[in-house]
């Protein structure tokens, strides 16, 4: 008896799942698949497994779907419905009496990758992210039926015998070659790699995309297998390349996105190129097997094989070292594995290299061309590099040098490739070009196109080197190259050729283009990549590093390399510890600053409302000059007499109360606080330290210990025994609030209590640390009389009082030079940092001379950099600018303007709970409710993000992350403050309602 498959399906669906609906058959290699639309509109995928499918394979698929449902409920994968009796895989006999396993899953919307109209780099990246997360979830999934099967790449070697089934002789030859390479090279290198279960078939018919081209589903778990994890990527990459105009360009984002979520091992990255080709070979062999088994299907199978063959041919036509380097780089690895060893070898052996031109290439003779995006201010729209060069060259006396990494974007506008990968040395036509080290001729070419290279030679170097590398020479006289053939040996100092004339080398003025290559990325010399697209700079820097390693020219022959923000972020993640965080959801790449303005790479300007380091304005010319001038003259240390150190100490002490006449210069606020701690302990003999709650005093171990903001925060180890935390006086949400009498002395009573506690335990106080305005505490102004009362108690107990002016000193509060002065006290020790050098790393400690004397107990204090002549010069310039530009008056006026502005905004924005501060150190506390004071931290985060889009940089502060921190450079103008207020008004309307 026969039963039509759809009739059977209708029956099975009803019997097993109690579901009825419209069934549409879908293609499937072995199973019967149907799209089911139920009466209520619900859609499902109904699968009737092939009768000959081993039951455990069907069970495997069900098990994996259930595992993923638990592990990754948010991934767009099919979700399993259980049968009427709760079975994952109900079984029903078909008309032939064969047991058929049934599976009902959710229907995933989308268009398959092959059919999708919109698919681009973003689509590939979204697939990479999905596969990475999927594979991570599957890492702990095991199932006995996930055993290797014919399509598994890991077993491709065993297909070698069936290659002969491929009828077409060329395809046969190529598949055999690929499988041979796989067996010989790939298998041994992957042999030790751990295996895991993967989807195994993310091909272009199993990946679904939504209308925006983003992956909306991955279907068909029929090829699940336990194998090398990298095979997941090899399969996906192989199919993304099918039909792609530039196969590598579509594979790169797949790998980048995957690698960002699930790191790809270097050996895997190295082998991906071969694994992709192997996948094509497997597909060809399997198709050949099937067309032999089912001759009726042969024509159909061959059509899809044509696509595979085209993709395979396109990939094989690529230059292998370049493709491998590109894939390695996309996986997050150094593009060329040998780069490190080559660099190291050149570093050790460079002294043996000979001159490339028989000319004096010295600091005196070489002239770096004033070209490139970072130097040329006279470039005009529409002008080409060649034209600009022709304008500049005649004015140069000496040997012009075009820099490596020079960005030619200001010229040749619209060109994709703008970054120069070589050094250009301009010399007369006919100048001999000599081999700097022995090698042999690798490539010879003549690029006669306009703007071309003219005669080119590429030398390969391997004698004595750990890895081969290449040097390339362009703009040679083509006639000279006739004497060479590939493979000829070349000795150090041998003349390779002479520089060509303008007519012979693409119209350029005579010069040598010299490039270093760690991989031979071209098959023909004429294809040498001399200029590259800026987005590829980090890839190409790895392939063609600065050739001055070969030349040894005594000048900086390289332009600064500018990475695109996305690439920079990836590189940063690779090399910089993850404990260093970035601001903003999309971090900024700032490249310039002036006054209170910061300028991003894309030219966008931002008002900087949070930088109290660049106190007198970003890149203030007087400070820059002072630093550069002193750096050009001398930089040493405090073991020699130098005017700057003494002059600086003198200037600083004249700004401090006369009691504080001893000064130490250090390198940061943290170092200043650490030294203050040592001074206090030496002077008092005590060990204990008292700080205010939520305070931060620096990043050294000694200071993390006394910073509740850190030790009580995420990752903190809690309060150490020698540390005593006093209540933070917070007049807005604390125990005693605005308007209550004697708030200062009453908050200070807690200091008294703690002092009593610690002396009761027989401990002695060394120091009381306080910021005169509280930064991390939430930009709080201390209540009147607080420090006076606290200091008196601490001193009575034998301790010293330390004012941490790192954030708030140097005139920021407007009314006084130091913030402690607003409390009417004189500390025993004052510590300084941040603004002191306007960004130059510097710090200082000022103390009473008897404290400094007690510290001089025989142990020398030496600080290599502290107080060096350059730092002292920076410090002096900052003091001059504060005075000459009347910046304290500006701090006071702008502080009043902003305070008044925010207070008037508070009248219409109920989210503003409190506006406080002194001068240009302000906090605006946001609350969801002015009675309960519930912190509006989310609103604040949103405001900070939107204000960034509006061109204003702000940040959050305080224990509840709900205080808007405002501490701009003191030079901020009235108009700039007005802009900030206007923008914040608009943003608060939008964000906080
Ligand atoms: N003290 C205070 C109050 C600070 O805010 C900071 C830095 N945020 C430091 C000390 C430490 O300064 P630095 O990071 O320059 O070492």
mmCIF file of C-alpha atoms and ligand atoms in Angstrom, residues 668-671 673 696-699 771 804 806-807 834, ligand 1:
data_model
loop_
_atom_site.group_PDB
_atom_site.id
_atom_site.type_symbol
_atom_site.label_atom_id
_atom_site.label_comp_id
_atom_site.label_asym_id
_atom_site.label_seq_id
_atom_site.Cartn_x
_atom_site.Cartn_y
_atom_site.Cartn_z
ATOM 1 C CA UNK A 668 51.488 61.082 39.772
ATOM 2 C CA UNK A 669 48.817 61.777 42.325
ATOM 3 C CA UNK A 670 49.129 58.186 43.487
ATOM 4 C CA UNK A 671 52.838 58.532 44.087
ATOM 5 C CA UNK A 673 49.682 60.024 48.283
ATOM 6 C CA UNK A 696 39.663 57.235 46.136
ATOM 7 C CA UNK A 697 43.289 58.129 46.710
ATOM 8 C CA UNK A 698 45.191 56.336 43.953
ATOM 9 C CA UNK A 699 46.126 53.152 42.143
ATOM 10 C CA UNK A 771 39.823 65.514 49.758
ATOM 11 C CA UNK A 804 44.431 65.337 48.797
ATOM 12 C CA UNK A 806 44.862 65.914 43.319
ATOM 13 C CA UNK A 807 41.440 66.681 41.852
ATOM 14 C CA UNK A 834 46.429 65.731 37.759
HETATM 15 N N1 LIG B 1 43.681 61.239 44.613
HETATM 16 C C1 LIG B 1 42.499 61.551 44.068
HETATM 17 C C2 LIG B 1 41.496 62.311 44.875
HETATM 18 C C3 LIG B 1 42.219 61.180 42.776
HETATM 19 O O1 LIG B 1 41.023 61.469 42.216
HETATM 20 C C4 LIG B 1 43.190 60.466 42.043
HETATM 21 C C5 LIG B 1 42.953 60.051 40.586
HETATM 22 N N2 LIG B 1 41.677 59.988 40.160
HETATM 23 C C6 LIG B 1 44.416 60.161 42.651
HETATM 24 C C7 LIG B 1 44.625 60.572 43.935
HETATM 25 C C8 LIG B 1 45.494 59.385 41.944
HETATM 26 O O2 LIG B 1 46.064 60.124 40.920
HETATM 27 P P1 LIG B 1 46.817 59.405 39.699
HETATM 28 O O3 LIG B 1 45.815 58.581 38.994
HETATM 29 O O4 LIG B 1 47.353 60.547 38.909
HETATM 30 O O5 LIG B 1 47.908 58.588 40.281
#
